[in-house]
Coordinates of C-alpha atoms in Angstrom, one line a residue:
M81 CA -47.9 27.0 -121.3
A82 CA -44.9 29.4 -120.9
A83 CA -45.5 29.4 -117.2
M84 CA -45.8 25.7 -117.1
A85 CA -42.5 25.3 -118.8
A86 CA -40.9 27.2 -115.9
A87 CA -41.5 24.3 -113.7
S88 CA -39.1 22.2 -115.7
L89 CA -36.2 24.5 -114.9
L90 CA -32.6 24.3 -115.6
C91 CA -31.3 21.6 -113.3
A92 CA -34.2 19.2 -113.6
R93 CA -32.7 18.5 -117.0
A94 CA -29.0 19.1 -116.0
A95 CA -29.4 16.3 -113.4
A96 CA -30.4 14.0 -116.1
A97 CA -27.7 15.2 -118.4
A98 CA -30.0 16.5 -121.1
P99 CA -28.7 18.6 -123.9
A100 CA -31.2 21.5 -123.8
L101 CA -32.3 23.5 -120.8
R102 CA -34.9 26.2 -120.6
L103 CA -35.7 28.6 -117.9
R104 CA -38.8 30.6 -117.9
G105 CA -39.3 33.2 -115.1
C106 CA -41.7 36.0 -114.2
G107 CA -40.7 39.2 -116.0
G108 CA -42.2 42.6 -115.5
G109 CA -45.9 42.8 -115.8
G110 CA -46.3 39.1 -115.4
R111 CA -44.8 38.3 -118.9
G112 CA -42.5 35.4 -119.2
A113 CA -39.0 35.8 -120.2
R114 CA -37.1 32.8 -121.7
L115 CA -33.5 31.9 -121.4
V116 CA -32.2 29.0 -123.4
F117 CA -28.8 27.3 -123.4
S118 CA -27.4 23.8 -123.9
C119 CA -25.9 21.6 -121.2
S120 CA -24.5 18.1 -121.9
A121 CA -22.7 16.0 -119.4
S122 CA -20.3 14.7 -121.9
S123 CA -20.0 13.9 -125.6
S124 CA -21.5 10.5 -124.8
S125 CA -24.8 11.9 -123.8
P126 CA -27.7 9.6 -124.9
S127 CA -29.0 12.6 -127.1
G128 CA -25.8 12.5 -129.1
E129 CA -25.6 16.3 -128.8
G130 CA -22.2 17.4 -127.6
G131 CA -21.0 20.7 -126.5
F132 CA -21.6 22.8 -123.4
S133 CA -22.5 26.4 -123.5
G134 CA -24.1 28.1 -120.5
K135 CA -22.6 28.7 -117.1
V136 CA -24.4 28.0 -113.9
G137 CA -23.9 30.0 -110.7
F138 CA -24.6 28.7 -107.2
L139 CA -25.0 31.0 -104.1
G140 CA -25.1 29.4 -100.7
L141 CA -23.4 26.1 -100.0
G142 CA -24.9 25.1 -96.6
I143 CA -26.3 21.7 -95.9
M144 CA -28.8 22.0 -98.6
G145 CA -27.0 24.0 -101.3
A146 CA -23.8 22.1 -101.4
P147 CA -25.3 18.8 -102.5
M148 CA -27.3 20.6 -105.2
A149 CA -24.3 22.4 -106.5
S150 CA -22.3 19.1 -106.4
N151 CA -24.9 17.3 -108.4
L152 CA -24.9 20.0 -111.2
I153 CA -21.1 19.7 -111.3
K154 CA -21.4 15.9 -111.7
A155 CA -23.9 16.3 -114.4
G156 CA -21.4 18.2 -116.5
C157 CA -22.4 21.8 -115.8
D158 CA -19.9 24.6 -115.7
V159 CA -20.6 25.8 -112.1
T160 CA -19.3 28.9 -110.4
V161 CA -19.9 29.1 -106.6
W162 CA -19.9 31.6 -103.8
N163 CA -20.5 31.4 -100.1
R164 CA -20.2 33.9 -97.2
T165 CA -17.8 31.4 -95.5
R166 CA -15.2 30.9 -98.2
S167 CA -14.0 27.6 -96.9
K168 CA -17.3 25.9 -97.8
C169 CA -16.5 26.4 -101.4
D170 CA -13.4 24.2 -101.2
P171 CA -15.2 20.8 -101.7
L172 CA -16.9 22.1 -104.8
L173 CA -13.7 23.7 -106.1
S174 CA -12.1 20.2 -105.8
L175 CA -14.9 18.8 -108.0
G176 CA -14.1 21.4 -110.7
A177 CA -16.3 24.4 -109.8
N178 CA -15.0 28.0 -110.3
Y179 CA -15.2 30.6 -107.6
E180 CA -16.1 34.3 -107.6
P181 CA -15.7 36.7 -104.6
S182 CA -19.2 38.2 -104.7
P183 CA -22.8 37.3 -105.7
A184 CA -22.5 40.0 -108.3
D185 CA -19.5 38.5 -109.8
V186 CA -21.1 35.1 -110.0
A187 CA -24.3 36.5 -111.6
S188 CA -22.3 38.5 -114.0
S189 CA -20.2 35.4 -115.2
C190 CA -23.1 33.0 -115.4
D191 CA -26.2 32.5 -117.4
V192 CA -28.3 31.2 -114.6
T193 CA -27.7 31.7 -110.9
F194 CA -29.3 29.6 -108.3
A195 CA -29.5 30.8 -104.6
M196 CA -30.0 28.5 -101.6
L197 CA -29.9 30.9 -98.6
A198 CA -30.8 30.1 -94.9
D199 CA -33.5 32.8 -94.2
P200 CA -35.3 35.7 -95.8
E201 CA -32.7 38.3 -94.5
S202 CA -29.8 36.4 -96.1
A203 CA -31.8 35.8 -99.3
V204 CA -32.5 39.5 -99.7
E205 CA -28.8 40.6 -98.8
V206 CA -27.3 38.2 -101.2
A207 CA -29.7 39.1 -104.1
C208 CA -30.3 42.7 -103.6
G209 CA -27.6 44.1 -101.3
A210 CA -24.2 45.6 -102.0
N211 CA -22.4 43.4 -104.5
G212 CA -25.6 41.3 -104.6
A213 CA -26.6 39.1 -107.5
A214 CA -28.9 41.8 -109.0
E215 CA -25.9 43.9 -109.8
G216 CA -24.6 41.2 -112.1
M217 CA -27.9 40.4 -113.8
A218 CA -28.8 41.5 -117.2
P219 CA -31.3 40.6 -120.0
G220 CA -30.8 37.0 -121.1
K221 CA -29.7 35.8 -117.6
G222 CA -31.9 34.0 -115.0
Y223 CA -32.0 33.9 -111.2
V224 CA -33.5 30.8 -109.5
D225 CA -34.2 31.2 -105.7
V226 CA -34.5 27.8 -104.0
S227 CA -34.5 29.3 -100.5
T228 CA -37.2 28.8 -98.1
V229 CA -38.6 32.4 -97.5
D230 CA -41.9 34.2 -97.2
A231 CA -43.8 35.5 -100.2
A232 CA -43.0 39.1 -99.6
T233 CA -39.3 38.2 -99.7
S234 CA -39.7 36.3 -103.0
K235 CA -41.6 39.3 -104.6
L236 CA -38.9 41.7 -103.3
I237 CA -36.1 39.7 -104.8
G238 CA -38.1 39.1 -108.0
K239 CA -38.7 42.8 -108.5
H240 CA -34.9 43.6 -108.2
I241 CA -34.0 40.8 -110.6
T242 CA -36.5 41.5 -113.2
S243 CA -35.7 45.3 -113.1
T244 CA -32.5 44.4 -114.8
G245 CA -34.3 42.7 -117.6
A246 CA -33.3 39.2 -116.3
S247 CA -35.7 36.4 -115.5
F248 CA -36.7 35.3 -112.0
L249 CA -38.1 32.0 -110.8
E250 CA -38.8 30.9 -107.2
A251 CA -38.2 27.2 -107.1
Q252 CA -38.5 25.9 -103.5
K253 CA -38.0 22.2 -103.0
S254 CA -39.9 20.1 -100.6
Q255 CA -37.2 17.5 -99.8
Q256 CA -34.4 17.5 -97.2
K257 CA -30.8 16.9 -97.6
M258 CA -31.3 13.2 -98.5
G259 CA -33.1 14.4 -101.6
C260 CA -30.7 17.0 -102.8
S261 CA -28.6 14.5 -104.9
S262 CA -31.7 14.3 -107.3
F263 CA -32.2 18.0 -107.2
L264 CA -35.4 18.9 -108.9
R265 CA -35.7 15.7 -110.8
Q266 CA -39.0 15.1 -109.0
S267 CA -42.5 16.2 -109.8
R268 CA -42.7 19.9 -110.6
F269 CA -45.7 22.2 -110.1
F270 CA -46.6 25.6 -111.5
L271 CA -48.3 27.4 -108.5
G272 CA -49.0 30.9 -110.0
D273 CA -47.4 34.3 -109.5
V274 CA -44.2 34.9 -107.6
G275 CA -44.8 34.3 -104.0
K276 CA -47.0 31.3 -104.3
G277 CA -44.0 28.9 -104.3
A278 CA -42.9 30.5 -101.1
D279 CA -46.4 30.1 -99.5
M280 CA -46.5 26.4 -100.6
K281 CA -43.1 25.6 -99.2
L282 CA -44.1 27.2 -95.8
V283 CA -47.3 25.2 -95.7
V284 CA -45.3 22.0 -96.4
N285 CA -42.7 22.6 -93.8
M286 CA -45.3 23.6 -91.3
V287 CA -47.0 20.3 -91.7
M288 CA -43.7 18.6 -91.5
G289 CA -42.7 20.3 -88.3
S290 CA -46.0 19.6 -86.7
M291 CA -45.7 15.8 -87.7
M292 CA -42.4 15.6 -86.0
V293 CA -43.7 16.9 -82.7
S294 CA -46.6 14.5 -82.8
F295 CA -44.3 11.6 -83.7
S296 CA -41.9 12.6 -80.9
E297 CA -44.8 12.4 -78.4
G298 CA -45.7 8.9 -79.8
L299 CA -42.2 7.7 -79.3
L300 CA -42.0 8.9 -75.7
L301 CA -45.5 7.7 -74.9
S302 CA -44.8 4.2 -76.4
E303 CA -41.8 3.9 -74.1
K304 CA -43.6 5.2 -71.1
V305 CA -46.3 2.6 -71.2
G306 CA -43.8 -0.3 -71.8
L307 CA -43.8 -0.5 -75.6
D308 CA -40.7 -0.9 -77.8
P309 CA -40.5 2.5 -79.7
N310 CA -38.6 0.7 -82.5
T311 CA -41.7 -1.6 -82.8
L312 CA -43.8 1.6 -83.0
V313 CA -41.7 2.9 -85.9
E314 CA -42.2 -0.4 -87.8
V315 CA -46.0 -0.5 -87.1
I316 CA -46.4 3.1 -88.4
S317 CA -44.4 2.3 -91.5
Q318 CA -47.0 -0.4 -92.4
G319 CA -50.0 1.7 -91.8
A320 CA -52.1 4.4 -93.2
I321 CA -49.9 7.1 -91.6
S322 CA -46.7 5.7 -93.0
A323 CA -44.3 8.5 -94.0
P324 CA -40.7 8.2 -95.2
M325 CA -39.7 10.8 -92.5
F326 CA -40.9 8.5 -89.6
S327 CA -39.0 5.4 -91.0
L328 CA -35.9 7.6 -91.6
K329 CA -35.7 9.5 -88.3
G330 CA -37.4 7.1 -85.9
P331 CA -34.5 4.6 -85.3
S332 CA -32.1 7.5 -84.6
M333 CA -34.4 9.3 -82.4
V334 CA -34.8 6.2 -80.3
K335 CA -31.1 6.2 -79.8
A336 CA -31.2 10.1 -79.1
A337 CA -29.0 10.7 -82.1
Y338 CA -30.1 13.5 -84.5
P339 CA -27.6 13.6 -87.5
T340 CA -28.4 16.9 -89.2
A341 CA -30.3 16.7 -92.5
F342 CA -32.6 19.8 -91.8
P343 CA -31.4 22.0 -88.9
L344 CA -33.8 22.5 -86.1
K345 CA -33.3 26.4 -86.3
H346 CA -34.5 26.3 -90.0
Q347 CA -37.5 24.3 -89.0
Q348 CA -38.4 26.8 -86.3
K349 CA -37.8 29.7 -88.7
D350 CA -40.3 28.1 -91.2
L351 CA -42.9 27.6 -88.4
R352 CA -42.5 31.2 -87.4
L353 CA -43.1 32.4 -91.1
A354 CA -45.9 30.0 -91.5
L355 CA -47.5 31.6 -88.3
S356 CA -47.1 35.0 -89.8
L357 CA -48.6 33.8 -93.1
A358 CA -51.7 32.4 -91.2
E359 CA -52.0 35.6 -89.4
S360 CA -52.0 37.7 -92.6
V361 CA -55.2 35.7 -93.7
S362 CA -56.8 35.3 -90.3
Q363 CA -56.3 31.5 -90.3
S364 CA -56.0 29.8 -86.9
I365 CA -53.3 27.2 -86.7
P366 CA -53.1 26.4 -82.9
T367 CA -51.2 23.1 -83.5
V368 CA -48.5 24.8 -85.4
A369 CA -48.3 27.5 -82.7
A370 CA -47.8 24.8 -80.1
A371 CA -45.2 23.1 -82.0
N372 CA -43.3 26.3 -82.7
E373 CA -43.0 26.8 -79.0
L374 CA -41.4 23.3 -78.6
Y375 CA -38.8 24.1 -81.2
K376 CA -38.0 27.3 -79.5
V377 CA -37.5 25.3 -76.2
A378 CA -35.1 23.0 -78.2
K379 CA -33.2 26.0 -79.5
S380 CA -32.8 27.2 -75.9
L381 CA -31.4 23.8 -75.1
G382 CA -28.5 24.4 -77.6
L383 CA -30.0 22.1 -80.3
A384 CA -30.4 24.7 -83.0
D385 CA -27.9 23.1 -85.3
Q386 CA -29.0 19.6 -84.6
D387 CA -31.6 17.9 -86.9
F388 CA -35.1 19.1 -86.3
S389 CA -36.0 15.6 -85.0
A390 CA -34.0 16.8 -81.9
V391 CA -37.3 18.5 -80.9
I392 CA -38.0 15.4 -78.9
E393 CA -35.5 16.6 -76.3
A394 CA -37.7 19.6 -75.6
L395 CA -40.4 17.1 -74.6
K396 CA -38.0 15.2 -72.4
A397 CA -36.9 18.4 -70.7
K398 CA -40.5 19.4 -70.0
E399 CA -41.0 15.9 -68.5
E400 CA -38.1 16.4 -66.2
Q401 CA -39.3 19.9 -65.1
N402 CA -42.6 18.2 -64.2
K403 CA -41.1 15.6 -62.0

């Protein structure tokens, strides 16, 4: 039950402006460590419990992290932020966030620190490197890693954090930027020991990346045979394979517009990590391997920072090469 409570997390309740927030993370030897503090959006909270004790840190203010941190601020949390590019902190500071010059300083000044970094290397550096968050952790504090990384990285970070007596929780989310405003209000699942959350996120993103490639092929084929790809999007939305991703991305893809919600370079990174995960257990995933190659082509075309739906341009480029 203690582990199940971990899934409810800090910000699930913060986003709903609830007064009491609990974090349970994996401590040494698999034992749970509990951190309790209160957070109330205002004295007019429905619970009637005023007061706010407990500071929240947020490391990494990219396309995913910034909306999450913003939502915590709007929920009434006392948030302290840090980002490698200092200017990315400015919008959060204008909302009332505090700033510290290093991850260690953020962790030292806060009760719970969230991290949303771009890749495993960044996640390890920010948590475990010089002036990393681990240097500011102590018993009674918590570190929640929301980054999409591999299980080995999660375990390494968890080991460094819990060695300080603090709690660690991996809490990967399965939504893109469009869902960040409701950060962790959605369903929560306890998946087991540290590393299983990372595995689940890689499997989910692996499926998502492959789906986007198939969808791209469908859009191009429909147009090639004289069908309206917009109609294809509508037909799919009303059938058994309906998915919000198709309805959201399809109209823009038809117009060759790819407003970034989830950068293509991150999708390719996740496919690479998923392939490594599959290799570690001798699982064949040929569809994912083929999809990964297309995302690599898209990156070579200068589309790394575009939305991952821009992978359709790799298919267009291949078609041009075959003419």
